[in-house]
Amino acid sequence: MENLLKNLKDTKVINNDPLAKRIAITAISPEKELAVIIMEKLTFDDENVDAQLQQTSTSHKLIQQNDIYHVLLSDSHRRNDKLDNQKVTIIYPATQKHVDKYSKANISLFRETPQKYNDIVKPYIDSLPEKETKWIQALVSGEAENETYYYRGQEFVIAADYKWDKKDFNTLYLQAVVKDMNLKCLRDLRTHHVSLLRSIRREIGNVLKSNWGLNLSQVKLAVHYQPTFYVFHVHVVSVNYSSFPGLNVGQSHLLDDIIEMLSLKSDIFSQMTLTYHLSDLHKLHHLLKPHESDRDLEHGA
Amino acid sequence: MENLLKNLKDTKVINNDPLAKRIAITAISPEKELAVIIMEKLTFDDENVDAQLQQTSTSHKLIQQNDIYHVLLSDSHRRNDKLDNQKVTIIYPATQKHVDKYSKANISLFRETPQKYNDIVKPYIDSLPEKETKWIQALVSGEAENETYYYRGQEFVIAADYKWDKKDFNTLYLQAVVKDMNLKCLRDLRTHHVSLLRSIRREIGNVLKSNWGLNLSQVKLAVHYQPTFYVFHVHVVSVNYSSFPGLNVGQSHLLDDIIEMLSLKSDIFSQMTLTYHLSDLHKLHHLLKPHESDRDLEHGA
């Protein structure tokens, strides 16, 4: 095997998954046979974290520091010995908020009937302080600094999401945000919104085409429920962004499906029980939890 | 920073993501301050694969071999020097099938109108050779060897998916498969199927409760469209299985949503345009692609 590896020719990367830290390569042996090689970083071991920290202290160098954030890189990386290397981020001194942010969340599925929406979720949305949407008002006004706008219209704007580097199309991420602050979420949609939703879809298509020569079959248009903020908006994510964490069923709905459902039944989103998952760090988790019952086992009972 | 790392106490793992190869730890400094430490393996570098293969040849040992499959582990791992290590799988001699399997797929989004379903997709489904569903017939008969059944009823069975190790509930994965071979996929569902779907949901709830004390808020029940095989089935996946690749919008639908939609509009799945992504390794990709047009930009036009 050692000899085989040393004498491989015509190496070609056929896949490189940055989330999974895995790369797949093809190569040809001296006997002209094909080889597929998959290299993958191993998972961390829960058991020996103390020993690992000790090792980090001697084998890693500080490469970046900003206030409480310290970033270390393994020494092997600096030696251009790129096989085994890792990044260590230390937040020190940290607060409980940092601990929560990096802790494994406890997730549950909730079934929000129209009644639960009216009794619990809508009052929660209405109670959110207005200042939380101040940045959205600046965004939809079309004049926010530091924003990259691709479309500014009467009814909505299309801007780059701050998480996108504006270079790698595999991680393309835009947002379309409506200007009507009364249109807050999926629950508010009716048939008369279909023309707005179609024009959002059309303008996203135009933005993709004129800026990067892409078309709508290369992106997913998705709406979150529950969303992070309550002004109706559509996420535009490359279909190749397979490790994107926000496009799971139970948190996301395709704009295409929403348009179809509204076209077939106008009041469907006011009548439907919507099912979604929430982490226990979300306020709604604690508001909804006491109202869950064994009866939920009996769907529609 | 080196001193801080050496003197940390009370280390505690707060998250360990096996897919992302990332671990988060809390610890206390001698000054009794809190620290959050995130260790993450770095991604592979596309550029230097030849150098990496050279390095692999001297720093890795063969730990497993089966026919054409060879598994190597970095030497540091064997020295219990667990910080930096990786697994290398070599398939040699390989065929084009292996190359395809590990290549990055080219994914596109398709909008399947009822007409496209009738003209292209249904004929494709009907043309699939019967032998491909032979294993399903064995499964739903309730007598397949090597299967772990949790429920065997008149209308459907519930079995462990072979991808689940039957130990780790974070990766729990069951399947409910109907016995009626004429009920092939989402498109076939009508209001009169709601009672069947509810009883699948109820029995899954009973299985979770009686076997592991879990309840339905801890799992997602999902239906794929397009599915891998055309006998109607429901996937049961833990909500904590956040890195599960098959639960994205555009490939999966929550059973809860399906029941709601059918309850509100009986023929919705025969009338609705369904949107999904397909890799170009899927036969339907090539059947549908020639029928895509610019008009698809104009939703419903």
Coordinates of C-alpha atoms in Angstrom, one line a residue:
Chain A
M1 CA 0.0 0.0 0.0
E2 CA 2.9 2.3 0.8
N3 CA 4.4 1.7 -2.6
L4 CA 1.1 2.2 -4.3
L5 CA 0.6 5.6 -2.6
K6 CA 4.1 6.7 -3.6
N7 CA 3.7 5.9 -7.2
L8 CA 0.2 7.2 -8.0
K9 CA -0.1 9.5 -11.0
D10 CA -2.7 11.9 -12.5
T11 CA -4.3 12.7 -9.1
K12 CA -7.6 14.6 -9.4
V13 CA -9.9 15.9 -6.7
I14 CA -13.4 14.7 -7.3
N15 CA -15.0 16.0 -4.2
N16 CA -14.0 18.2 -1.2
D17 CA -16.6 18.5 1.6
P18 CA -15.5 21.4 3.8
L19 CA -18.1 20.6 6.5
A20 CA -17.3 17.0 6.8
K21 CA -13.6 17.6 6.4
R22 CA -13.4 15.0 3.7
I23 CA -11.7 14.9 0.3
A24 CA -12.1 12.3 -2.5
I25 CA -9.4 11.9 -5.1
T26 CA -8.9 9.7 -8.2
A27 CA -5.4 8.5 -9.3
I28 CA -3.8 6.0 -11.7
S29 CA -1.3 3.3 -10.5
P30 CA 1.8 2.3 -12.4
E31 CA -0.2 -0.7 -13.6
K32 CA -2.7 1.8 -15.2
E33 CA -5.4 0.8 -12.7
L34 CA -7.8 3.4 -11.2
A35 CA -7.7 4.2 -7.5
V36 CA -10.3 6.2 -5.5
I37 CA -8.8 7.7 -2.3
I38 CA -11.0 9.2 0.5
M39 CA -9.2 11.1 3.2
E40 CA -11.2 12.1 6.2
K41 CA -10.3 13.8 9.5
L42 CA -11.4 11.8 12.5
T43 CA -13.9 13.0 15.1
F44 CA -12.8 14.3 18.5
D45 CA -12.7 11.9 21.4
D46 CA -15.0 12.9 24.3
E47 CA -12.8 11.0 26.8
N48 CA -9.4 12.7 26.7
V49 CA -10.1 16.4 26.5
D50 CA -7.6 17.2 29.3
A51 CA -4.8 15.5 27.4
Q52 CA -5.9 17.2 24.2
L53 CA -5.8 20.6 25.9
Q54 CA -2.3 19.8 27.2
Q55 CA -1.1 18.9 23.8
T56 CA -2.7 22.0 22.3
S57 CA -0.8 24.2 24.7
T58 CA 2.6 23.0 23.2
S59 CA 1.7 22.3 19.6
H60 CA -0.4 25.3 18.7
K61 CA 0.4 28.9 18.1
L62 CA -1.8 32.0 18.6
I63 CA -2.5 33.4 15.2
Q64 CA -5.2 35.9 15.9
Q65 CA -6.6 37.8 18.9
N66 CA -9.6 40.1 19.3
D67 CA -10.7 41.0 22.8
I68 CA -11.8 37.8 24.4
Y69 CA -11.4 35.7 21.2
H70 CA -8.2 33.8 20.6
V71 CA -7.5 31.7 17.6
L72 CA -4.7 29.1 17.6
L73 CA -3.5 26.9 14.8
S74 CA -1.6 23.7 15.0
D75 CA 2.1 24.2 14.5
S76 CA 2.1 21.5 11.7
H77 CA 0.0 23.9 9.6
R78 CA 2.6 26.6 9.9
R79 CA 5.3 24.1 8.8
N80 CA 3.2 23.5 5.6
D81 CA 2.8 20.0 6.8
K82 CA -0.9 20.1 5.9
L83 CA -2.1 16.6 6.6
D84 CA -3.1 17.0 10.2
N85 CA -4.1 20.3 11.5
Q86 CA -6.7 22.0 13.4
K87 CA -8.0 25.3 14.6
V88 CA -8.7 26.0 18.3
T89 CA -10.8 29.0 19.3
I90 CA -10.7 30.1 22.9
I91 CA -13.2 32.5 24.4
Y92 CA -11.7 33.8 27.6
P93 CA -13.1 35.2 29.8
A94 CA -16.4 33.8 28.6
T95 CA -20.0 34.3 29.9
Q96 CA -22.9 31.9 30.2
K97 CA -24.2 33.3 26.8
H98 CA -21.0 31.9 25.1
V99 CA -21.6 28.6 26.8
D100 CA -25.2 28.5 25.6
K101 CA -24.2 29.4 22.1
Y102 CA -21.8 26.5 21.7
S103 CA -23.7 24.0 23.7
K104 CA -25.6 21.2 22.1
A105 CA -29.2 22.4 21.9
N106 CA -32.1 20.4 23.2
I107 CA -34.6 20.3 20.3
S108 CA -38.3 19.4 20.3
L109 CA -40.9 19.2 17.6
F110 CA -44.0 21.4 18.1
R111 CA -47.4 21.2 16.4
E112 CA -48.8 24.7 16.2
T113 CA -52.6 24.6 15.7
P114 CA -54.3 27.8 14.5
Q115 CA -55.6 28.2 18.0
K116 CA -52.1 27.9 19.5
Y117 CA -50.9 30.4 17.0
N118 CA -53.6 32.9 18.0
D119 CA -53.3 32.3 21.8
I120 CA -49.5 31.9 22.2
V121 CA -47.4 32.6 19.1
K122 CA -49.1 35.8 17.8
P123 CA -49.0 37.5 21.2
Y124 CA -45.4 36.5 21.5
I125 CA -44.6 38.0 18.0
D126 CA -46.6 41.2 18.8
S127 CA -44.7 41.6 22.1
L128 CA -41.3 41.7 20.5
P129 CA -39.6 45.1 21.0
E130 CA -39.7 47.3 17.9
K131 CA -36.0 48.0 18.2
E132 CA -35.3 44.4 17.2
T133 CA -36.6 45.2 13.7
K134 CA -34.8 48.6 13.4
W135 CA -32.0 47.1 11.3
I136 CA -34.6 45.6 8.9
Q137 CA -36.2 49.0 8.5
A138 CA -32.8 50.3 7.5
L139 CA -32.3 47.4 5.2
V140 CA -35.7 47.7 3.4
S141 CA -35.3 51.4 3.0
G142 CA -32.6 50.5 0.5
E143 CA -30.1 52.8 2.1
A144 CA -28.4 50.7 4.7
E145 CA -24.6 51.1 4.6
N146 CA -22.5 48.0 4.5
E147 CA -25.3 46.2 2.6
T148 CA -24.8 44.8 -0.9
Y149 CA -28.1 45.3 -2.7
Y150 CA -29.0 43.5 -5.9
Y151 CA -32.5 44.8 -6.2
R152 CA -34.4 47.7 -4.7
G153 CA -38.1 47.8 -5.6
Q154 CA -41.4 49.2 -4.3
E155 CA -42.4 46.1 -2.5
F156 CA -39.1 44.4 -1.5
V157 CA -35.3 44.4 -1.7
I158 CA -32.8 41.7 -2.4
A159 CA -29.5 41.8 -0.6
A160 CA -26.5 39.6 0.1
D161 CA -26.7 37.7 3.4
Y162 CA -23.8 38.7 5.6
K163 CA -22.8 35.0 5.9
W164 CA -21.9 34.9 2.1
D165 CA -18.4 35.9 1.0
K166 CA -19.8 37.0 -2.4
K167 CA -17.3 34.8 -4.2
D168 CA -18.0 31.1 -3.8
F169 CA -21.3 30.3 -5.6
N170 CA -21.6 27.0 -3.8
T171 CA -22.3 29.0 -0.7
L172 CA -24.4 31.7 -2.4
Y173 CA -26.8 33.2 0.1
L174 CA -29.1 36.1 -0.6
Q175 CA -32.2 37.4 1.1
A176 CA -35.4 39.1 -0.2
V177 CA -37.1 41.1 2.4
V178 CA -40.6 42.7 1.9
K179 CA -41.2 46.4 2.9
D180 CA -44.7 45.8 4.3
M181 CA -43.9 45.4 8.0
N182 CA -47.4 44.0 8.6
L183 CA -46.6 40.9 6.6
K184 CA -44.7 39.1 9.3
C185 CA -44.6 35.4 8.6
L186 CA -45.9 32.3 6.8
R187 CA -49.2 32.5 8.8
D188 CA -50.1 35.8 7.3
L189 CA -50.0 34.7 3.7
R190 CA -53.2 34.5 1.6
T191 CA -54.0 34.1 -2.1
H192 CA -53.8 37.8 -2.7
H193 CA -50.1 37.6 -1.8
V194 CA -49.4 35.2 -4.7
S195 CA -48.5 38.0 -7.1
L196 CA -46.0 39.5 -4.6
L197 CA -44.4 36.0 -4.0
R198 CA -44.2 35.4 -7.8
S199 CA -42.6 38.8 -8.3
I200 CA -40.1 38.0 -5.6
R201 CA -39.3 34.8 -7.4
R202 CA -39.0 36.5 -10.8
E203 CA -36.7 39.3 -9.5
I204 CA -34.5 36.7 -7.8
G205 CA -34.3 34.9 -11.1
N206 CA -33.3 38.2 -12.8
V207 CA -30.6 39.0 -10.1
L208 CA -29.1 35.5 -10.5
K209 CA -29.1 35.7 -14.3
S210 CA -27.7 39.2 -14.7
N211 CA -25.1 39.1 -12.0
W212 CA -23.7 35.5 -12.3
G213 CA -25.5 33.9 -15.2
L214 CA -27.2 31.4 -12.9
N215 CA -30.8 30.3 -13.1
L216 CA -33.5 29.4 -10.6
S217 CA -32.9 25.7 -10.9
Q218 CA -29.6 26.3 -9.2
V219 CA -31.0 27.8 -5.9
K220 CA -33.5 27.0 -3.3
L221 CA -35.9 29.8 -2.2
A222 CA -36.9 29.1 1.3
V223 CA -39.0 30.6 4.1
H224 CA -38.4 29.8 7.7
Y225 CA -41.1 29.1 10.2
Q226 CA -40.3 30.1 12.9
P227 CA -38.1 32.8 11.4
T228 CA -35.3 34.7 13.1
F229 CA -37.1 38.0 12.7
Y230 CA -40.7 38.8 11.9
V231 CA -40.7 40.7 8.6
F232 CA -41.5 38.3 5.8
H233 CA -38.4 37.3 3.9
V234 CA -37.1 34.6 1.6
H235 CA -33.7 32.9 1.8
V236 CA -31.9 32.2 -1.5
V237 CA -29.4 29.4 -1.1
S238 CA -27.4 27.5 -3.7
V239 CA -28.6 23.9 -4.2
N240 CA -25.0 22.8 -3.8
Y241 CA -24.8 24.2 -0.3
S242 CA -25.7 20.8 1.0
S243 CA -24.3 21.4 4.4
F244 CA -26.4 24.5 4.9
P245 CA -28.0 24.0 8.3
G246 CA -31.2 26.0 7.9
L247 CA -33.0 24.1 5.1
N248 CA -34.4 21.2 7.0
V249 CA -38.0 20.2 6.9
G250 CA -39.5 21.3 10.2
Q251 CA -37.9 24.7 9.9
S252 CA -38.1 25.7 6.3
H253 CA -40.7 25.8 3.5
L254 CA -39.9 26.1 -0.2
L255 CA -41.3 29.4 -1.7
D256 CA -42.5 27.2 -4.7
D257 CA -44.5 25.0 -2.4
I258 CA -46.0 28.0 -0.6
I259 CA -47.1 29.6 -3.9
E260 CA -48.7 26.3 -5.0
M261 CA -50.5 25.8 -1.7
L262 CA -51.9 29.4 -1.7
S263 CA -53.0 29.0 -5.3
L264 CA -54.9 25.8 -4.5
K265 CA -56.3 27.0 -1.2
S266 CA -56.3 30.6 -0.1
D267 CA -56.6 30.4 3.6
I268 CA -54.4 27.2 4.0
F269 CA -51.8 28.9 6.2
S270 CA -54.4 30.2 8.6
Q271 CA -56.1 26.8 8.9
M272 CA -53.2 24.5 8.9
T273 CA -51.4 23.0 11.9
L274 CA -47.7 23.9 11.3
T275 CA -45.1 21.6 12.6
Y276 CA -41.6 22.8 13.4
H277 CA -38.7 22.1 15.7
L278 CA -37.4 24.6 18.3
S279 CA -34.3 24.5 20.5
D280 CA -34.9 25.0 24.2
L281 CA -32.9 28.2 23.9
H282 CA -35.8 29.7 22.0
K283 CA -38.4 31.6 24.1
L284 CA -41.3 30.0 22.2
H285 CA -40.1 26.6 23.3
H286 CA -40.9 27.5 26.9
L287 CA -44.2 29.2 26.0
L288 CA -45.4 26.2 23.9
K289 CA -44.1 23.3 26.0
P290 CA -46.7 23.5 28.9
H291 CA -49.5 23.2 26.2
E292 CA -48.2 20.0 24.7
S293 CA -50.2 17.0 25.7
D294 CA -50.5 13.3 25.1
R295 CA -53.4 14.1 22.8
D296 CA -50.8 15.4 20.3
L297 CA -50.1 11.7 19.7
E298 CA -53.5 11.5 18.1
H299 CA -53.1 13.7 15.1
G300 CA -56.0 16.0 14.7
A301 CA -57.8 14.5 17.7
Chain B
M1 CA -2.3 31.5 26.2
E2 CA 0.0 28.5 26.7
N3 CA -0.1 28.9 30.5
L4 CA -3.9 29.3 30.4
L5 CA -4.3 26.1 28.5
K6 CA -2.0 24.2 30.9
N7 CA -3.8 25.3 34.0
L8 CA -7.5 24.9 33.1
K9 CA -9.6 22.9 35.4
D10 CA -13.1 21.3 35.5
T11 CA -13.2 20.6 31.7
K12 CA -16.6 19.6 30.4
V13 CA -17.6 18.7 26.9
I14 CA -20.7 20.8 25.9
N15 CA -20.9 19.7 22.3
N16 CA -19.3 17.1 20.0
D17 CA -20.3 17.3 16.4
P18 CA -19.1 14.1 14.6
L19 CA -20.0 15.3 11.1
A20 CA -18.2 18.7 11.5
K21 CA -15.3 17.1 13.5
R22 CA -15.7 19.9 16.1
I23 CA -15.8 19.7 19.9
A24 CA -16.8 22.5 22.4
I25 CA -15.5 22.4 25.9
T26 CA -15.9 24.6 29.0
A27 CA -13.2 25.0 31.6
I28 CA -12.2 27.2 34.6
S29 CA -9.0 29.1 34.8
P30 CA -6.9 29.5 38.0
E31 CA -8.5 32.9 38.4
K32 CA -11.9 31.2 38.5
E33 CA -12.9 32.6 35.1
L34 CA -14.9 30.7 32.6
A35 CA -13.3 29.6 29.2
V36 CA -15.1 28.2 26.2
I37 CA -12.8 26.2 23.9
I38 CA -13.8 25.1 20.4
M39 CA -11.5 22.6 18.6
E40 CA -12.1 22.0 15.0
K41 CA -10.3 19.9 12.3
L42 CA -9.3 22.0 9.3
T43 CA -10.6 21.3 5.8
F44 CA -8.5 19.6 3.2
D45 CA -6.5 21.7 0.8
D46 CA -7.4 21.1 -2.9
E47 CA -4.0 22.3 -4.0
N48 CA -1.5 19.9 -2.5
V49 CA -3.0 16.4 -2.9
D50 CA 0.1 14.9 -4.3
A51 CA 2.2 16.0 -1.3
Q52 CA -0.6 14.8 1.0
L53 CA -0.6 11.4 -0.6
Q54 CA 3.2 11.2 -0.2
Q55 CA 2.9 12.1 3.4
T56 CA 0.1 9.5 3.9
S57 CA 2.4 6.8 2.5
T58 CA 4.9 7.2 5.3
S59 CA 2.7 8.4 8.2
H60 CA -0.3 6.0 7.9
K61 CA -0.7 2.3 8.6
L62 CA -3.0 -0.2 7.0
I63 CA -5.5 -1.3 9.7
Q64 CA -8.1 -3.1 7.6
Q65 CA -8.4 -4.7 4.2
N66 CA -11.4 -6.3 2.5
D67 CA -11.1 -7.1 -1.2
I68 CA -10.5 -3.8 -3.0
Y69 CA -11.1 -1.7 0.2
H70 CA -8.1 -0.6 2.2
V71 CA -8.4 1.5 5.4
L72 CA -5.4 3.4 6.7
L73 CA -5.1 5.3 10.0
S74 CA -2.5 8.0 10.8
D75 CA 0.3 6.7 12.9
S76 CA -0.3 9.5 15.5
H77 CA -3.6 7.8 16.3
R78 CA -1.9 4.5 17.1
R79 CA 0.5 6.4 19.4
N80 CA -2.6 7.6 21.3
D81 CA -1.6 11.0 20.2
K82 CA -5.2 11.8 19.4
L83 CA -5.2 15.5 18.5
D84 CA -4.4 15.2 14.8
N85 CA -5.5 12.1 13.0
Q86 CA -7.3 10.9 10.0
K87 CA -8.7 8.0 8.2
V88 CA -7.7 7.2 4.6
T89 CA -9.8 4.8 2.5
I90 CA -8.3 3.5 -0.7
I91 CA -10.4 1.6 -3.2
Y92 CA -8.1 -0.2 -5.6
P93 CA -8.5 -1.3 -8.3
A94 CA -11.6 0.9 -8.6
T95 CA -14.3 1.2 -11.3
Q96 CA -16.1 4.2 -12.8
K97 CA -19.0 3.3 -10.4
H98 CA -16.8 4.0 -7.4
V99 CA -15.7 7.3 -9.0
D100 CA -19.3 8.3 -9.5
K101 CA -20.2 7.3 -6.0
Y102 CA -17.6 9.6 -4.4
S103 CA -17.8 12.4 -6.9
K104 CA -19.5 15.7 -6.1
A105 CA -23.0 15.4 -7.6
N106 CA -24.4 18.1 -9.9
I107 CA -27.8 19.0 -8.4
S108 CA -30.6 20.9 -10.0
L109 CA -34.1 21.9 -8.8
F110 CA -37.1 20.6 -10.8
R111 CA -40.7 21.8 -10.8
E112 CA -42.9 18.8 -11.5
T113 CA -46.3 20.0 -12.7
P114 CA -49.2 17.4 -12.6
Q115 CA -48.7 17.1 -16.4
K116 CA -45.0 16.4 -16.1
Y117 CA -45.8 13.8 -13.5
N118 CA -48.3 12.1 -15.8
D119 CA -46.2 12.4 -19.0
I120 CA -42.7 11.6 -17.6
V121 CA -42.5 10.6 -14.0
K122 CA -45.4 8.1 -13.7
P123 CA -44.2 6.2 -16.9
Y124 CA -40.7 6.2 -15.4
I125 CA -42.0 4.7 -12.1
D126 CA -44.2 2.2 -13.9
S127 CA -41.2 1.1 -16.0
L128 CA -39.0 0.2 -13.0
P129 CA -38.3 -3.6 -13.0
E130 CA -40.3 -5.5 -10.4
K131 CA -37.2 -7.1 -9.0
E132 CA -36.1 -3.8 -7.5
T133 CA -39.0 -4.0 -5.0
K134 CA -38.5 -7.7 -4.2
W135 CA -36.7 -6.9 -1.0
I136 CA -39.6 -4.6 0.0
Q137 CA -42.1 -7.4 -0.5
A138 CA -39.9 -9.5 1.8
L139 CA -39.8 -6.7 4.3
V140 CA -43.6 -5.9 4.4
S141 CA -44.4 -9.6 4.6
G142 CA -43.0 -9.3 8.1
E143 CA -40.7 -12.3 7.7
A144 CA -37.5 -10.9 6.3
E145 CA -34.4 -12.3 8.0
N146 CA -31.9 -9.8 9.3
E147 CA -34.6 -7.2 9.8
T148 CA -35.5 -5.7 13.2
Y149 CA -39.3 -5.3 13.3
Y150 CA -40.9 -3.1 15.9
Y151 CA -44.4 -3.4 14.5
R152 CA -46.1 -5.8 12.1
G153 CA -49.7 -4.9 11.3
Q154 CA -52.4 -5.4 8.6
E155 CA -51.5 -2.2 6.7
F156 CA -47.8 -1.5 7.4
V157 CA -44.7 -2.6 9.2
I158 CA -42.2 -0.6 11.2
A159 CA -38.5 -1.7 11.1
A160 CA -35.1 -0.4 11.9
D161 CA -33.3 1.3 9.0
Y162 CA -30.0 -0.6 8.3
K163 CA -28.1 2.7 8.8
W164 CA -29.0 2.8 12.5
D165 CA -26.8 1.0 15.0
K166 CA -29.8 0.5 17.3
K167 CA -27.9 2.1 20.2
D168 CA -27.4 5.8 19.8
F169 CA -30.8 7.6 20.0
N170 CA -29.3 10.7 18.5
T171 CA -29.0 8.8 15.2
L172 CA -32.3 6.8 15.6
Y173 CA -33.6 5.8 12.2
L174 CA -36.7 3.7 11.6
Q175 CA -38.9 3.1 8.6
A176 CA -42.7 2.5 8.3
V177 CA -43.5 0.8 5.0
V178 CA -47.1 0.2 3.7
K179 CA -48.2 -3.2 2.4
D180 CA -50.3 -1.8 -0.4
M181 CA -47.9 -1.9 -3.3
N182 CA -50.2 0.4 -5.4
L183 CA -49.6 3.2 -3.0
K184 CA -46.3 4.3 -4.4
C185 CA -45.6 7.9 -3.5
L186 CA -46.7 11.3 -2.3
R187 CA -48.6 11.9 -5.6
D188 CA -50.9 9.0 -4.9
L189 CA -52.2 10.3 -1.5
R190 CA -55.8 11.5 -1.1
T191 CA -58.1 12.4 1.9
H192 CA -59.2 8.7 2.3
H193 CA -55.5 7.9 3.1
V194 CA -55.5 10.2 6.2
S195 CA -56.7 7.4 8.5
L196 CA -53.8 5.2 7.3
L197 CA -51.3 8.0 7.8
R198 CA -52.7 8.8 11.2
S199 CA -52.4 5.2 12.3
I200 CA -48.8 5.0 11.0
R201 CA -48.1 8.1 13.1
R202 CA -49.8 6.6 16.2
E203 CA -48.0 3.2 15.9
I204 CA -44.7 5.0 15.5
G205 CA -45.5 6.9 18.7
N206 CA -46.3 3.6 20.5
V207 CA -43.1 2.0 19.3
L208 CA -41.0 4.9 20.5
K209 CA -42.8 5.0 23.9
S210 CA -42.7 1.3 24.6
N211 CA -39.2 0.5 23.4
W212 CA -37.2 3.6 24.5
G213 CA -39.6 5.9 26.4
L214 CA -39.3 8.5 23.7
N215 CA -42.2 10.5 22.3
L216 CA -43.2 11.9 19.0
S217 CA -41.8 15.4 19.7
Q218 CA -38.4 13.8 19.6
V219 CA -38.5 12.5 16.1
K220 CA -39.3 13.8 12.6
L221 CA -41.6 11.7 10.4
A222 CA -40.7 12.4 6.8
V223 CA -41.6 11.3 3.3
H224 CA -39.2 11.6 0.4
Y225 CA -40.2 12.9 -3.0
Q226 CA -38.6 11.5 -5.1
P227 CA -38.1 8.5 -2.9
T228 CA -35.4 5.8 -3.3
F229 CA -38.1 3.1 -3.9
Y230 CA -41.7 3.4 -4.9
V231 CA -43.6 1.8 -2.1
F232 CA -45.0 4.4 0.2
H233 CA -42.9 4.7 3.3
V234 CA -42.2 7.1 6.2
H235 CA -38.7 7.8 7.7
V236 CA -38.4 8.2 11.4
V237 CA -35.4 10.2 12.4
S238 CA -34.3 11.7 15.7
V239 CA -34.7 15.5 15.8
N240 CA -31.1 15.6 17.2
Y241 CA -29.8 14.0 14.1
S242 CA -29.0 17.5 12.7
S243 CA -26.4 16.3 10.3
F244 CA -28.8 13.8 8.7
P245 CA -28.6 14.5 5.0
G246 CA -32.0 13.4 3.8
L247 CA -34.3 15.9 5.6
N248 CA -33.8 19.0 3.4
V249 CA -36.7 20.9 1.9
G250 CA -36.8 20.0 -1.7
Q251 CA -36.4 16.3 -1.0
S252 CA -38.5 15.7 2.1
H253 CA -42.0 16.4 3.5
L254 CA -43.1 16.1 7.1
L255 CA -45.8 13.5 7.5
D256 CA -47.6 16.0 9.8
D257 CA -47.7 18.6 7.0
I258 CA -49.0 15.9 4.5
I259 CA -51.8 14.9 6.9
E260 CA -52.8 18.6 7.3
M261 CA -52.7 19.3 3.6
L262 CA -54.8 16.3 2.8
S263 CA -57.3 17.2 5.5
L264 CA -57.8 20.7 4.1
K265 CA -57.8 19.7 0.4
S266 CA -58.2 16.1 -0.7
D267 CA -56.7 16.3 -4.2
I268 CA -53.8 18.6 -3.3
F269 CA -51.1 16.2 -4.2
S270 CA -52.5 15.4 -7.6
Q271 CA -53.0 19.2 -8.4
M272 CA -49.8 20.7 -6.9
T273 CA -46.6 21.4 -8.7
L274 CA -44.0 19.6 -6.6
T275 CA -40.5 21.1 -6.4
Y276 CA -37.5 18.9 -5.6
H277 CA -33.8 18.6 -6.3
L278 CA -32.2 15.7 -8.2
S279 CA -28.5 14.8 -8.7
D280 CA -27.5 14.3 -12.3
L281 CA -26.8 10.7 -11.4
H282 CA -30.6 10.2 -11.1
K283 CA -32.3 8.8 -14.2
L284 CA -35.2 11.3 -13.8
H285 CA -32.7 14.2 -14.0
H286 CA -32.1 13.3 -17.6
L287 CA -35.8 12.6 -18.4
L288 CA -36.9 16.0 -16.9
K289 CA -34.1 18.2 -18.0
P290 CA -35.0 18.6 -21.7
H291 CA -38.5 19.7 -20.6
E292 CA -37.3 22.6 -18.5
S293 CA -37.7 26.0 -20.1
D294 CA -37.2 29.7 -19.4
R295 CA -40.9 29.8 -18.8
D296 CA -40.2 28.0 -15.5
L297 CA -38.9 31.4 -14.4
E298 CA -42.5 32.6 -14.5
H299 CA -44.1 30.6 -11.8
G300 CA -47.4 29.1 -12.9
A301 CA -47.2 30.8 -16.3

